[in-house]
Short mmCIF file of C-alpha atoms in Angstrom, two decimals:
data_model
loop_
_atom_site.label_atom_id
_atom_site.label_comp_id
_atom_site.label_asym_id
_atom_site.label_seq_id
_atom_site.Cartn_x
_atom_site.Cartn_y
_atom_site.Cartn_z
CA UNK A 1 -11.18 10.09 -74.30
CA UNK A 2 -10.89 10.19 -77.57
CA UNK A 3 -14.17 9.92 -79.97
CA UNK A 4 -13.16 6.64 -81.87
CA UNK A 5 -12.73 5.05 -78.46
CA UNK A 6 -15.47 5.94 -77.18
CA UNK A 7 -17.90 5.11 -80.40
CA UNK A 8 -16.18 1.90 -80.08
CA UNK A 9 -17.46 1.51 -77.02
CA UNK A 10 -20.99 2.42 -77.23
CA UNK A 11 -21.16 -0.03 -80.06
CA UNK A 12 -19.71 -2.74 -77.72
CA UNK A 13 -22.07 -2.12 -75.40
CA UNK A 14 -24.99 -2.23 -77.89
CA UNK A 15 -23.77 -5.28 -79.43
CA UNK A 16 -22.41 -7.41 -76.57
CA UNK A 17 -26.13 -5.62 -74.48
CA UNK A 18 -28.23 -7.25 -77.14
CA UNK A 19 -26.31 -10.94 -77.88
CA UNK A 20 -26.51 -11.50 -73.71
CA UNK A 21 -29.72 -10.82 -73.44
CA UNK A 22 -30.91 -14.77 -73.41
CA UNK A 23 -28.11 -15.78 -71.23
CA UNK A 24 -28.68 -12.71 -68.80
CA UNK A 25 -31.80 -14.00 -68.39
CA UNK A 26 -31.22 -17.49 -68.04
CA UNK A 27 -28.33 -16.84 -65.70
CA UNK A 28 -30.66 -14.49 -63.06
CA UNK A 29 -33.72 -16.99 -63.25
CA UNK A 30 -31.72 -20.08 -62.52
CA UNK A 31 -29.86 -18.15 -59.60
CA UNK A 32 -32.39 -17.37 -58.53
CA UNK A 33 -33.86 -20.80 -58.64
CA UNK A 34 -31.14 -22.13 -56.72
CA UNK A 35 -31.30 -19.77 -54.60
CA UNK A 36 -34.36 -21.13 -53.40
CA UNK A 37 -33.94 -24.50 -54.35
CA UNK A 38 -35.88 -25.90 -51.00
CA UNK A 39 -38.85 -23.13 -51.56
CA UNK A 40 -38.89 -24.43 -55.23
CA UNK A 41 -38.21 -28.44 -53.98
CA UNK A 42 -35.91 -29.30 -56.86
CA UNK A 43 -33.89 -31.09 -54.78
CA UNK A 44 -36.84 -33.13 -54.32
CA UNK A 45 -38.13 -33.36 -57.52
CA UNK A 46 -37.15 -35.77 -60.50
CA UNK A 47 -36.79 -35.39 -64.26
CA UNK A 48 -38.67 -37.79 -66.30
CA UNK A 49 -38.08 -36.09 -69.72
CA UNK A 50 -36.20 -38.78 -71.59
CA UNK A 51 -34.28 -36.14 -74.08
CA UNK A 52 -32.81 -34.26 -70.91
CA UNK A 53 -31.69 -37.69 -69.32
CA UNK A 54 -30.24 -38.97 -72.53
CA UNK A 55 -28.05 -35.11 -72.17
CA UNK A 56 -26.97 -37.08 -69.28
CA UNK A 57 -26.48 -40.87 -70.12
CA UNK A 58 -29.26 -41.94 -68.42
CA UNK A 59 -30.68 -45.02 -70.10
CA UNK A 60 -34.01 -46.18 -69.70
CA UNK A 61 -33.92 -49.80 -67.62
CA UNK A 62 -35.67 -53.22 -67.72
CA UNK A 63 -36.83 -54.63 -64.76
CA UNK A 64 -35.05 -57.61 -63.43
CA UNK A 65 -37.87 -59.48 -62.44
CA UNK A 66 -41.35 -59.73 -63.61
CA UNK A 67 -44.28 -61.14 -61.92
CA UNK A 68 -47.87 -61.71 -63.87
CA UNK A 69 -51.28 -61.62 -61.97
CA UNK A 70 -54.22 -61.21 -63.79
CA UNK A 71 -52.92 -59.97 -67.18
CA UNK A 72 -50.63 -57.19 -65.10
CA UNK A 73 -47.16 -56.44 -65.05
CA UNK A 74 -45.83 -56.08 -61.67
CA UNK A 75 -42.26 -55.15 -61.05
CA UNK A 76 -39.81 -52.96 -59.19
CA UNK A 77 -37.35 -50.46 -60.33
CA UNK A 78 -35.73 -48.19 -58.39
CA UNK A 79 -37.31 -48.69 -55.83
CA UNK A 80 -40.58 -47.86 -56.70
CA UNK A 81 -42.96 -50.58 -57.58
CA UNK A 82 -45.23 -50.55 -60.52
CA UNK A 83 -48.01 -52.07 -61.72
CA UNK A 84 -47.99 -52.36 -65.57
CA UNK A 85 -46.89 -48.83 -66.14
CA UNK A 86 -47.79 -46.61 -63.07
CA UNK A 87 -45.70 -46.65 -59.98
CA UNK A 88 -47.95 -47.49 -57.32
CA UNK A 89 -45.73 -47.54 -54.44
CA UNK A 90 -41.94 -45.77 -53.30
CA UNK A 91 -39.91 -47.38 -51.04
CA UNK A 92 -40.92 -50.82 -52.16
CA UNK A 93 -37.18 -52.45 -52.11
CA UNK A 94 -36.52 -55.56 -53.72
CA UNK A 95 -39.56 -57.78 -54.91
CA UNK A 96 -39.74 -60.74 -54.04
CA UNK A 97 -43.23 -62.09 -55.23
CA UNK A 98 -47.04 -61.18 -56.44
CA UNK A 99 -50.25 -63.70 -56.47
CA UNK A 100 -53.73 -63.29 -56.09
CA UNK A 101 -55.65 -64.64 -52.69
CA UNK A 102 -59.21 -64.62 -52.75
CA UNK A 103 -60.16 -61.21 -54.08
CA UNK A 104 -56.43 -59.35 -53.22
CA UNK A 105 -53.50 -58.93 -54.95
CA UNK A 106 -50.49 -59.37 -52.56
CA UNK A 107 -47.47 -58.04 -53.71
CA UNK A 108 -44.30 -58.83 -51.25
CA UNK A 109 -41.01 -56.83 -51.25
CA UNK A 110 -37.92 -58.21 -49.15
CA UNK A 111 -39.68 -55.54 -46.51
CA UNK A 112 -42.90 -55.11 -46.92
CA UNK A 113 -46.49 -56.06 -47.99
CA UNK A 114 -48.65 -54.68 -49.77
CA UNK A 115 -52.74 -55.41 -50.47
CA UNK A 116 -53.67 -53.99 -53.64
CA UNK A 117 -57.76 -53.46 -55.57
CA UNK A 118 -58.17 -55.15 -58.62
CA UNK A 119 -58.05 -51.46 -60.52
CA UNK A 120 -54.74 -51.40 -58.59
CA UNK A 121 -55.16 -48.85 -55.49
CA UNK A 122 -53.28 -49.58 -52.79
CA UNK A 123 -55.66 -50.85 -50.18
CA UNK A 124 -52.84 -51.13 -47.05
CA UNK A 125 -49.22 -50.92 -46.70
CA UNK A 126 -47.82 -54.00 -43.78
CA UNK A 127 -44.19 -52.89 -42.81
CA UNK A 128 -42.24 -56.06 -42.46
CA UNK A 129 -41.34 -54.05 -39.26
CA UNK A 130 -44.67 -54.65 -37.77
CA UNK A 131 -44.34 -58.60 -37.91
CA UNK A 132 -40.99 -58.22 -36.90
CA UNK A 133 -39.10 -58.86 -39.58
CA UNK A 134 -36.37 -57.16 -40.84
CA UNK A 135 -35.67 -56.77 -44.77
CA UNK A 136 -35.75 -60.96 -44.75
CA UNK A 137 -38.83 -61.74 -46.39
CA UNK A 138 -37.83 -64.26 -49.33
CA UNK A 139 -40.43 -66.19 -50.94
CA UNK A 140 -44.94 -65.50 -51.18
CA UNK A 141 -47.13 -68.44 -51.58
CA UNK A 142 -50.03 -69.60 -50.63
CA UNK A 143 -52.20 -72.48 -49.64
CA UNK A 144 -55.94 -72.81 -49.95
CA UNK A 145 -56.40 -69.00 -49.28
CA UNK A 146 -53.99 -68.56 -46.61
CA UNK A 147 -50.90 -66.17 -47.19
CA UNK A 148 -47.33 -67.64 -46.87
CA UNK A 149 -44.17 -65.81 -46.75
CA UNK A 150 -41.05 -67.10 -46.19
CA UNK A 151 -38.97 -65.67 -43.74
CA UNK A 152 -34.78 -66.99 -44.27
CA UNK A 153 -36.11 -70.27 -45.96
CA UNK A 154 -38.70 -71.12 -43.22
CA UNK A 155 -42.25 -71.22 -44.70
CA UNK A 156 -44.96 -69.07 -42.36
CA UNK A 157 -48.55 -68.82 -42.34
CA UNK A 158 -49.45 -65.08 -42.07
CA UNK A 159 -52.73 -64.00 -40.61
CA UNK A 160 -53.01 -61.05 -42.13
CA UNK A 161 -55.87 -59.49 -39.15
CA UNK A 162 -53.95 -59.94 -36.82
CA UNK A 163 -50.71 -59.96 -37.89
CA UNK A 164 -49.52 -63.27 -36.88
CA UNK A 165 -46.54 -65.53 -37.98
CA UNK A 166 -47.28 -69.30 -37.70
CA UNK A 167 -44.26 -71.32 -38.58
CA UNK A 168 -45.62 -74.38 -40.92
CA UNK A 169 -44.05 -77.94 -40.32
CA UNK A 170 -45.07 -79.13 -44.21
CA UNK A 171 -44.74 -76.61 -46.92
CA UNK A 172 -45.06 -79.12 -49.83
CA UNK A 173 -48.53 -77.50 -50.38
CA UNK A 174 -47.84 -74.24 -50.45
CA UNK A 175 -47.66 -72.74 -54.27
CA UNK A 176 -44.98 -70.61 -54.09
CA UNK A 177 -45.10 -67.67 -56.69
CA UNK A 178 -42.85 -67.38 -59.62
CA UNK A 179 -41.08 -65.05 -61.31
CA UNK A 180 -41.49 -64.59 -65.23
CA UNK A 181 -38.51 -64.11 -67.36
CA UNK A 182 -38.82 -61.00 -69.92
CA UNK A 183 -38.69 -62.02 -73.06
CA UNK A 184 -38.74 -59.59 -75.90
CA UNK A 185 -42.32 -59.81 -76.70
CA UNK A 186 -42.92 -58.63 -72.90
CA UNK A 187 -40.09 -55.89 -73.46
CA UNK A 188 -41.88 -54.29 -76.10
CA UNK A 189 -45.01 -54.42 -74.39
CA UNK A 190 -43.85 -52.57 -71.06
CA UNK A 191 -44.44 -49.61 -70.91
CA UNK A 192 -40.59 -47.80 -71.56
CA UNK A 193 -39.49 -47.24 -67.92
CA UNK A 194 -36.52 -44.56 -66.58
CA UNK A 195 -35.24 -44.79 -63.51
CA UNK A 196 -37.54 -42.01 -61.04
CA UNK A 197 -34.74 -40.98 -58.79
CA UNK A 198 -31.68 -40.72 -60.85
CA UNK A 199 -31.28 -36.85 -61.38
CA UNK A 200 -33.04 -33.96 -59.73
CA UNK A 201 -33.50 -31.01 -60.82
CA UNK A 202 -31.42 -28.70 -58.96
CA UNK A 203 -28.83 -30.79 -60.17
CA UNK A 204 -30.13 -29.79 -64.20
CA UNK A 205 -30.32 -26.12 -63.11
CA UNK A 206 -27.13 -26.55 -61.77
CA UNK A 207 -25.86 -27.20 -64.77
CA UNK A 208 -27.82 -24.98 -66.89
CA UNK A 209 -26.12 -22.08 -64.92
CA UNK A 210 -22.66 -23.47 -65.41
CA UNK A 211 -23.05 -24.38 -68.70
CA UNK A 212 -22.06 -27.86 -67.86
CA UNK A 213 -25.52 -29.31 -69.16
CA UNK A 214 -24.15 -29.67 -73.05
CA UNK A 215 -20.69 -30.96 -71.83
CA UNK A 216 -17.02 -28.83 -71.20
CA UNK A 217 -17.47 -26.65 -74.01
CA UNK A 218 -20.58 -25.51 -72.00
CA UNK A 219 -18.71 -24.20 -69.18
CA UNK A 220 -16.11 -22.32 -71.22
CA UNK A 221 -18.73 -20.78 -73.15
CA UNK A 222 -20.59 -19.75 -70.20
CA UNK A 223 -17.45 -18.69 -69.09
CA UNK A 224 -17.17 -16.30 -72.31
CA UNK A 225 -20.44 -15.21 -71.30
CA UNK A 226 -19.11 -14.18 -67.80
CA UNK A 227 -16.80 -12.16 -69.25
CA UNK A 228 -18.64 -10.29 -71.93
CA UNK A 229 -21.21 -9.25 -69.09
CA UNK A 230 -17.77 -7.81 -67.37
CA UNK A 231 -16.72 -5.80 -70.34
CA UNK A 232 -19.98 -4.92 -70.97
CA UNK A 233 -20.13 -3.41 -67.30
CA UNK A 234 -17.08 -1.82 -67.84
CA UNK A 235 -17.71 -0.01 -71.01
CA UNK A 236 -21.40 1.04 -69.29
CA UNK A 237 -19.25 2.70 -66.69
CA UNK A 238 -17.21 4.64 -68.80
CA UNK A 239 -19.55 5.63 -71.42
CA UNK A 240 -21.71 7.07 -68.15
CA UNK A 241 -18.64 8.33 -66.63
CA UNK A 242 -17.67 10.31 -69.88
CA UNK A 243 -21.63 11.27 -70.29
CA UNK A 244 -21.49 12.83 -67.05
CA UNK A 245 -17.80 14.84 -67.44
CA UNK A 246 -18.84 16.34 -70.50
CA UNK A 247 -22.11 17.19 -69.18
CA UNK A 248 -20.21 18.84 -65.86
CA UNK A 249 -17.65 20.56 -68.74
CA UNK A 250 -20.87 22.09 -70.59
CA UNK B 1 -0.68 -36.47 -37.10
CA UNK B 2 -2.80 -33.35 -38.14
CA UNK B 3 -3.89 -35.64 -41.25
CA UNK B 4 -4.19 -38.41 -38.54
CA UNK B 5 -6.83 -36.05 -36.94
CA UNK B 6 -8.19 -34.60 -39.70
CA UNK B 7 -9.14 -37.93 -40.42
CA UNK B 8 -10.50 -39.60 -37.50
CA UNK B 9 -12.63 -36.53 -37.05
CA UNK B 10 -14.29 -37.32 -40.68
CA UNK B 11 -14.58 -40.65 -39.63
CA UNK B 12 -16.95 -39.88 -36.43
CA UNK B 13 -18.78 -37.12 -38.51
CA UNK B 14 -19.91 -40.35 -41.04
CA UNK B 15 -19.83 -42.90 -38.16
CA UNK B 16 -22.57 -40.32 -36.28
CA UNK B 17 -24.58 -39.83 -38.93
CA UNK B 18 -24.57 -43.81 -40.24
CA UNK B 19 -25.21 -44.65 -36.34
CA UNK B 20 -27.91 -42.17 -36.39
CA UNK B 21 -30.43 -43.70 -38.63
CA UNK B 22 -31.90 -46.95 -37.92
CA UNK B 23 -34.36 -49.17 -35.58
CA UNK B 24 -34.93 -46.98 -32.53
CA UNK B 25 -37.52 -49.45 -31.61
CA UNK B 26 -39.97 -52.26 -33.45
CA UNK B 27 -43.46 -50.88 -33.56
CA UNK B 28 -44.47 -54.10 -31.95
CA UNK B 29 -42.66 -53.48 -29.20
CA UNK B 30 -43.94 -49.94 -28.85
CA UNK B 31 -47.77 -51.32 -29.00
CA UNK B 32 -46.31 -53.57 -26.10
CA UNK B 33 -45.30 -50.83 -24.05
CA UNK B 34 -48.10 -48.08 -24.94
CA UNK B 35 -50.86 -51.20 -23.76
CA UNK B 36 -49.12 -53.17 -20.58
CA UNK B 37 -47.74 -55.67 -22.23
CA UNK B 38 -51.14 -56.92 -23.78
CA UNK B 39 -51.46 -55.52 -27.43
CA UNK B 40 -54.87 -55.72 -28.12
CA UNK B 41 -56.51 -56.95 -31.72
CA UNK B 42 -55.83 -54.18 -34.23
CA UNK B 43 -58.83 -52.48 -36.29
CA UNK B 44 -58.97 -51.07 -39.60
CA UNK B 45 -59.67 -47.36 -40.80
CA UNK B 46 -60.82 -46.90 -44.32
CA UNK B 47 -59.90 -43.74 -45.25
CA UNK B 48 -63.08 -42.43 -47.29
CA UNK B 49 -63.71 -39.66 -49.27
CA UNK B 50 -64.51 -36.95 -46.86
CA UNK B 51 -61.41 -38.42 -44.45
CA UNK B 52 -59.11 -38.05 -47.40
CA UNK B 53 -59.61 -34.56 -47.96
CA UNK B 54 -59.09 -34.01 -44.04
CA UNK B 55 -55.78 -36.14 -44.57
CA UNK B 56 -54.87 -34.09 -47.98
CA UNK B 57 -55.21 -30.78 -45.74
CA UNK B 58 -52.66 -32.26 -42.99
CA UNK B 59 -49.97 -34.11 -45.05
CA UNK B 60 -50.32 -32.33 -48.46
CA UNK B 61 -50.91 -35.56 -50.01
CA UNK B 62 -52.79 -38.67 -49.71
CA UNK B 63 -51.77 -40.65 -47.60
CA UNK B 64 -49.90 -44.13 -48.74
CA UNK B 65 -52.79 -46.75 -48.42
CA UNK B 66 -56.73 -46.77 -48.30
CA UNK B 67 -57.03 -48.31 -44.87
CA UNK B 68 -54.86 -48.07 -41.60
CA UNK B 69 -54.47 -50.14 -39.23
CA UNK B 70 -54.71 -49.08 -35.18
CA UNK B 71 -55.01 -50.44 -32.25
CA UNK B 72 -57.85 -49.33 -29.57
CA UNK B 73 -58.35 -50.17 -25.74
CA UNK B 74 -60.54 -47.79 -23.75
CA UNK B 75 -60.47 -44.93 -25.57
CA UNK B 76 -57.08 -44.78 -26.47
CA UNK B 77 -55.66 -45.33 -29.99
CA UNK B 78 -52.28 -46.81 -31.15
CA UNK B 79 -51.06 -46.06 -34.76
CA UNK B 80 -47.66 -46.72 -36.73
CA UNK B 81 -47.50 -44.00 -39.26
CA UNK B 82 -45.13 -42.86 -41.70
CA UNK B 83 -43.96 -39.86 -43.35
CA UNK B 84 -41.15 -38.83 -45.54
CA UNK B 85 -38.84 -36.30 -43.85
CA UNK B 86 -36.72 -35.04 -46.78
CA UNK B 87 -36.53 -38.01 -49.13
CA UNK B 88 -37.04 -41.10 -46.64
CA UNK B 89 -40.27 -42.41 -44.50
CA UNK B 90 -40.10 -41.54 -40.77
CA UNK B 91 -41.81 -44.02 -38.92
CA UNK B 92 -43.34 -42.96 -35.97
CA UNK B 93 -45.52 -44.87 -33.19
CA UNK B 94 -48.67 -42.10 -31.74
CA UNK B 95 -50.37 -42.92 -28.93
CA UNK B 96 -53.84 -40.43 -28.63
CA UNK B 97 -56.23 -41.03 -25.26
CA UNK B 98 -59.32 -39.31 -25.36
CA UNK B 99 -58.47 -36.54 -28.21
CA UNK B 100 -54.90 -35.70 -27.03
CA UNK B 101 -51.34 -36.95 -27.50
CA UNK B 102 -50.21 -39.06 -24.86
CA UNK B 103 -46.99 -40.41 -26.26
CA UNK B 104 -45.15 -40.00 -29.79
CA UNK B 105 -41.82 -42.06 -30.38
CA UNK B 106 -39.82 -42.11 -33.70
CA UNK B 107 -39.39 -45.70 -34.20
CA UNK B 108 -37.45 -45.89 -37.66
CA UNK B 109 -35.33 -42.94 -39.08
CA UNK B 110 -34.59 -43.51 -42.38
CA UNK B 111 -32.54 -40.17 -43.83
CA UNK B 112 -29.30 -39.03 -42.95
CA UNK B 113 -29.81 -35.78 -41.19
CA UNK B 114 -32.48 -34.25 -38.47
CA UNK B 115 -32.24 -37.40 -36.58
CA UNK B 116 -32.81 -35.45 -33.57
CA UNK B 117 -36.47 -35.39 -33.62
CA UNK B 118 -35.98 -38.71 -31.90
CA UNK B 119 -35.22 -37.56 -28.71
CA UNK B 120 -37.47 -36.62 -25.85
CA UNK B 121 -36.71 -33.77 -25.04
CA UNK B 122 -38.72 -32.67 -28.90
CA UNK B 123 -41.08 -35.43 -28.63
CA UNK B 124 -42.33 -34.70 -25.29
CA UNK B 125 -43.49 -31.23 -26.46
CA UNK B 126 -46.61 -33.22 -28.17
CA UNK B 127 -47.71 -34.83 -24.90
CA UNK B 128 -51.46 -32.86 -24.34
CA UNK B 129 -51.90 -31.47 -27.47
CA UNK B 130 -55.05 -31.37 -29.21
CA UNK B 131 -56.13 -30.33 -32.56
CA UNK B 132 -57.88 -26.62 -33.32
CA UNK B 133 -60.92 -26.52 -35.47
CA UNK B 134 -58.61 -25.99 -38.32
CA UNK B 135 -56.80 -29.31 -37.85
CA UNK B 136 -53.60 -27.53 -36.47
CA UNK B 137 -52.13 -28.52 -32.63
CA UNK B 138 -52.96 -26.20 -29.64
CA UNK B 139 -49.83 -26.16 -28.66
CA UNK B 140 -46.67 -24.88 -30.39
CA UNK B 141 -44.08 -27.24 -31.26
CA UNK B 142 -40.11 -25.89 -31.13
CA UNK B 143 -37.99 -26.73 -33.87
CA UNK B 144 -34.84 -28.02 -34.19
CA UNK B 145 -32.32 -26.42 -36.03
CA UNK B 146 -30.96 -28.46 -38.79
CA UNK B 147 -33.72 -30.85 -38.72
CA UNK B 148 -36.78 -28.54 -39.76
CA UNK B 149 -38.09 -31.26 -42.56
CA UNK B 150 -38.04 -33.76 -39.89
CA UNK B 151 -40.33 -31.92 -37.43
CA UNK B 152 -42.58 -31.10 -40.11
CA UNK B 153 -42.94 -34.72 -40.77
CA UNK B 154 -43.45 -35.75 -37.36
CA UNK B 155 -45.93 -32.45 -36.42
CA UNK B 156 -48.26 -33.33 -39.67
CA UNK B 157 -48.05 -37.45 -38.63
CA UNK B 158 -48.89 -35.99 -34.79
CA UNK B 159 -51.81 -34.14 -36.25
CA UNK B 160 -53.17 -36.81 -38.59
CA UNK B 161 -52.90 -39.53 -35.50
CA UNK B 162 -55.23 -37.15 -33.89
CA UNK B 163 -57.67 -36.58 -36.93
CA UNK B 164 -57.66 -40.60 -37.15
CA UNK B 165 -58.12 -41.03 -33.82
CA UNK B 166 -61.56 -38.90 -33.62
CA UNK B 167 -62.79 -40.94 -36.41
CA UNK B 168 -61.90 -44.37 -35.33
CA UNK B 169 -64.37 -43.21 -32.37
CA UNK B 170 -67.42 -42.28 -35.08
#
C-alpha cells in the first residue's frame, strides 16, 4: 500500500483513537449497565435530580390538595404521601382527609389509613381491604374522639381495635376534615416537590447510550460516533495487516 | 382475517394479564376461613429495635409501619402482610401454627406479571416450613419462571410471618 496511505491512516487512527476515548467509555459502561439493568435495579430506581428531569420536561408539581394538622403539610403526589417535605408513605392513592384524634394523626386515602407519631413515623398501615372496603373511602371526621370515615356518603364510626364499621344514624356532629386551598404564601413555603416515579433510570441510560438524552441531534451524533469507532477498526486492521506483511517480507 | 387474528390474540394477551391482577380474596374473609368462621380479636406487634433489625435482614428494608396487626387463637397466628413484587405491594394472608406455615394465600396482586405465585400448586410448597437459625426456610421453595420477583416477595413475607409469629409468643 502505498506510504501516504498508509501514514494517513495511522494518523486516523491516532486521532479518531484519542477524540473517542470519552464516548468509548461511556458507550461500554452504560452497556454494560443495561445489560444488567435488574442486577443494577434501574428499572426500579427514580431520578430526583431536577436538572436531568428538566433535560426531559419534567416539571416540578403542586399538590392538589392540602390538609394542615398541627403546623404540617400533609399531601399526596404521585402517589406517595408526604408530610411537609418527606414522603412518608407509597402507594397512598388519592387523599381524602388528615385530623388529629387524641394523641394520633390519621391520615385517610380513598384506600387506606394510616396512624402516624407526632415526629411523623408511621405507627400502622389499615388497608381499606381489611374493613372491606374497596378504594371508596370519601370523607374523615370525627366526633368526641371517635374516628369517622365515610364510606359512598354514609357516615361510619370506625373502631379502630377491632376494626369495626358502625353505620351512624346522625352525623350532624361529626367534624368532618377540610381541605386547605394553596395559596401562594403556602406554595413558597412547600418544600419544591417532583413527581418520584416519573422517569427511571434505565430509561436515562437508555438514552445516554443512544444519544437521545440532549434531543435528535444526540442520536445522529452518537451515530457519527458509531461510525468513527468502525473506521477506526478498519484502519487498526490494516495498519496490523500491513505491519505483519512487511514483517513476513523482511 | 390474519389481522383479524393477529388481533384478537393481542387482545387475550392484555385481557389475561388485566384479568390477572386483582382481589383474589378480602383478607377478612381469609381470617374467616383460616379460624372457623369466628375471627378472633386482633393484637398488635410493635416492631422494636432488636425486631427491626431481624425484619431489615428478611425484607431488606423496614418494614412499612411500627406495629402489625395479627390475629392469635391457640397458638396459631394470622397476619395480612405486604410486599412489593417488582413495583406493586403483594398482599398476602400467612397462617403460622406452632412455628410452621400452615397456609399462605396471595390475596391482592397488584403488578402486571408473575401473577402465578397465586396458585397452589407454588403456595402449597410453604405448608411445614420452618425457619433455620439464620432466618431462612427449611425447605426449598421452586420458582416460577417469569415470576422470580414475585416469589421473592412472597418467600421473604413467608419468612417474616414466621419471625413475627415467634415473637408474638414472647
Amino acid at each position: 500500500m502505498h506510504r501516504v496511505v498508509l501514514r494517513f491512516l495511522f494518523s486516523l487512527h491516532r486521532r479518531v483513537g484519542v477524540s473517542l476515548l470519552i464516548f468509548i467509555i461511556l458507550l461500554s459502561v452504560s452497556g454494560i449497565m443495561l445489560n444488567h439493568t435488574e442486577s443494577f435495579h434501574l428499572d426500579e430506581r427514580y431520578v430526583q435530580q431536577g436538572w436531568i428531569l428538566k433535560l426531559y420536561g419534567i416539571q416540578t408539581a403542586d399538590p392538589d390538595t392540602v390538609y394542615t394538622v398541627d403546623e404540617h403539610y400533609l399531601f399526596a403526589l404521585d402517589g406517595d404521601l408526604y408530610l411537609d417535605s418527606e414522603a412518608i408513605a407509597s402507594g397512598f392513592g388519592k387523599l381524602i382527609g388528615a385530623m388529629r384524634i387524641a394523641e394520633t394523626l390519621f391520615v385517610v386515602s380513598d384506600n387506606k389509613i394510616l396512624l402516624l407519631s407526632d415526629n411523623g413515623d408511621v405507627l400502622e398501615q389499615i388497608d381499606g381491604l381489611l374493613l372491606g372496603v374497596f378504594g371508596t373511602i370519601d370523607g374523615l371526621g370525627k366526633s368526641g374522639n371517635k374516628l369517622i370515615l365515610s364510606i359512598e356518603g354514609r357516615a361510619q364510626k370506625l373502631d379502630i381495635e377491632s376494626l369495626r364499621l358502625t353505620h351512624i344514624e346522625d352525623s350532624s356532629r361529626v367534624t368532618w376534615a377540610r381541605a386547605t386551598a394553596l395559596n401562594d404564601t403556602m406554595r413558597d413555603e412547600l418544600p419544591e416537590q417532583v413527581p418520584r416515579h416519573a422517569l427511571s433510570w434505565e430509561r436515562v441510560i437508555l438514552d445516554l447510550h443512544s444519544g437521545r438524552i440532549v434531543g435528535g441531534w444526540g442520536v445522529w451524533f452518537m451515530d457519527l460516533v458509531a461510525i468513527l469507532l468502525i473506521t477506526l477498526s478498519l484502519a487498526g486492521a490494516i495498519l496490523w495487516y500491513q505491519r505483519i506483511s512487511r514483517s513476513k517480507a523482511r | 382475517m390474519r389481522r383479524r387474528i393477529s388481533l384478537l390474540l393481542i387482545s387475550l394477551t392484555i385481557m389475561g394479564s388485566v384479568f390477572a391482577r386483582g382481589v383474589y380474596q378480602a383478607p377478612m374473609d381469609f381470617l374467616a376461613e383460616s379460624f372457623h368462621g369466628e375471627v378472633p380479636e386482633s393484637s398488635l406487634l410493635l416492631i422494636d429495635t432488636s425486631l427491626e433489625a431481624s425484619v431489615k435482614q428478611i425484607l431488606g428494608h423496614r418494614y412499612e409501619s411500627q406495629r402489625i396487626r395479627y390475629w392469635r387463637e391457640e397458638g396459631r397466628t394470622a397476619w395480612i402482610l405486604q410486599e412489593v413484587g417488582k413495583t406493586k405491594p403483594i398482599t398476602v394472608g400467612i397462617v403460622v401454627n406452632q412455628g410452621k406455615l400452615e397456609r399462605v394465600k396471595v390475596l391482592v396482586f397488584r403488578e402486571s406479571r408473575g401473577w402465578e405465585v397465586r396458585y397452589p400448586f407454588f403456595t402449597d410448597q410453604f405448608i411445614g416450613a420452618s425457619l433455620t437459625e439464620s432466618a431462612e426456610l427449611d425447605k426449598t421453595i421452586d420458582g416460577v419462571t417469569g415470576a422470580t420477583l414475585s416469589v421473592s416477595a412472597l418467600t421473604r413475607l413467608a419468612r417474616l410471618a414466621i419471625l413475627l409469629h415467634k415473637e408474638s409468643e414472647k
